[in-house]
Amino acid sequence: MNFSRRDFLASTAAVAGASMLPFAPARAATAKYIRYSATSDEGKAMLRSYATAVQRMVNLPPDHPHNWFRNAFVHFMDCPHGNWWFYVWHRGYLGYFEETVRKYSDNPNFAFPYWDWTVLPQIPNEMFDGALTPVSEAFLPHTKDLKTFTAYIKPAMKKYWDTLNAAQRKQLDIRGYSSFDKLWDDVTGCSHGKCDPGNEAFAATDRARYLSRENPKLDDKTAKACSPHTVLTGLLPVDYYNADVTRSFTSSKTASHNVMPGGNTQFSVLEGQPHNLVHNCIGGVGPWDPGPYGNMTNFLSPVDPVFFLHHANMDRLWDVWTRKQQRLGLPILPTDKEELSQLSREPFLFFVRADGSYVLDGRAGDYLSTERFQYEYRHGFGDAESAQVAAANPSAQVKAPVRGTVAKGVGSVQLSAAPSSPVVMAVKVSRPAGTGASRNFDLLINAPAGVTKVAADSPYYGGTIGFFGPAMHGMADDATFTLPLPQAAHTAALAQSPTANAAAPAASATLEVRLVPTNGSPTTTAAVKAVSLQAL
Amino acid sequence: MVLALPHPLRQGEAAILAVTLGPLTRGQTVEVATSDGVPIGAAAPFGPQRGQGAGTVTIPVPAGVWRDGRLALRLHITTHDGRSRPPTADEVKEIRLSIIGPTPQSPP
Ligand SMILES: [Cu+2]
């Protein structure tokens, strides 16, 4: 990966532009639900369904297992952090909860949108609307202050506590909650009359979220933790777990997922950096020191609806890592039998199904794949970029790239028939200089000569690339972008090749690629300087 | 403190710092930068802190900060009153540099 930061930013834009393409991983046929980027049209439609469901669940009585705050207590009582069950527990938590939200949203296709903070280092604007922010009228009757919240939910929580079985109580003991009072201490941040406002999980309505519509941006440090460099490095480890945390995709191996983070905890890059800092920044760590903080900072964080967009992105990055491993022919889970068994047999005893029943016999092994909840992700940051990692790996069985030729700013490259794996196109682009020059360009694939503008659903559309910042005069400003080759372009090229016939598409075809400005005058277009294809 | 790369980074490799933290209170953030002030990253605990230490955090090192394979680090800890100061040996216990890459490690 010898990309400069500028290249990474540029390819981020390329991937964002490509996120609505029909390109999908091999298992697309089995996924019933799509988790879209929150910034896409589909993602925004999901947010409207989500808002409906949040409002309804906030209004449910506190002894209803689907009550919005009760769901946050599932996280509060059982979430693992700083250990190797972090990803798998949150996958189960989001999975069941997505089914529940689907039910209350009246949208039979509902799936959580993900917030791709690498592409958009600020809270998506829609998350400040109505019930999608905890700083709203919808939450006020229950979270006005601690006294109101306590009167509202504590009796229902105590009633639930009294129904817990021995196995559940054993889990809570490990967490330090040997009694209901000890659990409640972490809601208030007080123990035996001594209070640490920083540990108070409850957040009053007016301080429930630090970032606001007027100030939606992640601070610089948090944005750095979400940067392409940090995220790609976090995707680099080749072991699901390694005792050396710098080589481990997951955090520490502990005796139980309920071992709370402490001095021996080892945080993987993705958990310790983007995950933790995004939580803290939204909750006001820094400006609101020493607390109390907003919801996102402590373990009642799922009270803030943005929690599920943040965690959908963490879950997506696990999926990106998994597919990178598969492309490299590397294991996606521990290879040692005892270690895999230890990971899989861990009991998860607090999830709630969409029918309101409790999952009392769950295990980590139930949630190691996305199949149980039948969803997949539309492309976000890390997909095409981790393909570069695959390409850079000398020891894995990766096919050599097919290099194309270029004449007069138009690239030409040979595509072989129906590859069994996705294909990524790397396009080196020379940026046009001059005031008013476009910064965004659409990549056209085998488009007839007259075509100067395409819609995202055109068979000629190969994605959008974008340059950031001002063009530097007198400097070569080339950048290489990687885009997943759309399946439609692939199929169309083979079917239209001169050697194709009615019975069968051609064995190979030539892809001709050129660029047109996304908006604006076609006279300022950018030239293709190199093109290649890489089967993953 | 100055860290040295054991060998120049090869294509596809990355350098990572593993920073072991002692007990921190909420709101305390450890910031890692080069000696001339280029930020490398920050670490802050998430969730309630019970005074047992905030664990080890891993922070990637950007490629551009190495000078002849060496990296001079400066650490700061920010506190509730908004001031920052160097951390004590109790607050940052250890810093380790590691090189990782996509090349699979041979099994132990
Ligand atoms: Cu989280």
JSON list of N, CA and C and ligand atoms in Angstrom, two decimals, chain A residues 75 81 86 90 275 279 301 307 310-311, chain B residues 46, ligand 1:
[
{"chain": "A", "resi": 75, "resn": "HIS", "atom": "N", "xyz": [-27.38, -3.92, 26.80]},
{"chain": "A", "resi": 75, "resn": "HIS", "atom": "CA", "xyz": [-25.97, -3.55, 26.58]},
{"chain": "A", "resi": 75, "resn": "HIS", "atom": "C", "xyz": [-25.29, -3.27, 27.91]},
{"chain": "A", "resi": 81, "resn": "HIS", "atom": "N", "xyz": [-16.32, -5.31, 26.23]},
{"chain": "A", "resi": 81, "resn": "HIS", "atom": "CA", "xyz": [-15.42, -4.32, 25.64]},
{"chain": "A", "resi": 81, "resn": "HIS", "atom": "C", "xyz": [-14.00, -4.70, 25.99]},
{"chain": "A", "resi": 86, "resn": "PHE", "atom": "N", "xyz": [-15.97, -8.76, 21.53]},
{"chain": "A", "resi": 86, "resn": "PHE", "atom": "CA", "xyz": [-16.54, -7.45, 21.22]},
{"chain": "A", "resi": 86, "resn": "PHE", "atom": "C", "xyz": [-17.37, -7.49, 19.92]},
{"chain": "A", "resi": 90, "resn": "HIS", "atom": "N", "xyz": [-21.73, -7.81, 19.75]},
{"chain": "A", "resi": 90, "resn": "HIS", "atom": "CA", "xyz": [-22.47, -6.70, 19.16]},
{"chain": "A", "resi": 90, "resn": "HIS", "atom": "C", "xyz": [-23.20, -7.12, 17.87]},
{"chain": "A", "resi": 275, "resn": "HIS", "atom": "N", "xyz": [-13.66, 3.06, 17.43]},
{"chain": "A", "resi": 275, "resn": "HIS", "atom": "CA", "xyz": [-14.82, 2.70, 18.26]},
{"chain": "A", "resi": 275, "resn": "HIS", "atom": "C", "xyz": [-14.88, 3.55, 19.52]},
{"chain": "A", "resi": 279, "resn": "HIS", "atom": "N", "xyz": [-17.40, 7.06, 20.40]},
{"chain": "A", "resi": 279, "resn": "HIS", "atom": "CA", "xyz": [-18.29, 7.04, 21.57]},
{"chain": "A", "resi": 279, "resn": "HIS", "atom": "C", "xyz": [-18.03, 8.26, 22.45]},
{"chain": "A", "resi": 301, "resn": "SER", "atom": "N", "xyz": [-25.10, 3.62, 26.35]},
{"chain": "A", "resi": 301, "resn": "SER", "atom": "CA", "xyz": [-24.93, 4.31, 25.06]},
{"chain": "A", "resi": 301, "resn": "SER", "atom": "C", "xyz": [-26.03, 4.01, 24.05]},
{"chain": "A", "resi": 307, "resn": "PHE", "atom": "N", "xyz": [-25.97, 5.16, 18.21]},
{"chain": "A", "resi": 307, "resn": "PHE", "atom": "CA", "xyz": [-25.20, 3.98, 18.61]},
{"chain": "A", "resi": 307, "resn": "PHE", "atom": "C", "xyz": [-25.26, 2.89, 17.54]},
{"chain": "A", "resi": 310, "resn": "HIS", "atom": "N", "xyz": [-23.24, 3.62, 14.42]},
{"chain": "A", "resi": 310, "resn": "HIS", "atom": "CA", "xyz": [-21.81, 3.48, 14.75]},
{"chain": "A", "resi": 310, "resn": "HIS", "atom": "C", "xyz": [-21.44, 2.00, 14.78]},
{"chain": "A", "resi": 311, "resn": "HIS", "atom": "N", "xyz": [-22.24, 1.21, 15.48]},
{"chain": "A", "resi": 311, "resn": "HIS", "atom": "CA", "xyz": [-21.90, -0.21, 15.60]},
{"chain": "A", "resi": 311, "resn": "HIS", "atom": "C", "xyz": [-22.15, -0.99, 14.31]},
{"chain": "B", "resi": 46, "resn": "PHE", "atom": "N", "xyz": [-13.06, 3.98, 27.55]},
{"chain": "B", "resi": 46, "resn": "PHE", "atom": "CA", "xyz": [-14.50, 4.03, 27.29]},
{"chain": "B", "resi": 46, "resn": "PHE", "atom": "C", "xyz": [-15.19, 3.22, 28.39]},
{"chain": "C", "resi": 1, "resn": "CU", "atom": "CU", "xyz": [-19.74, 0.61, 21.31]}
]
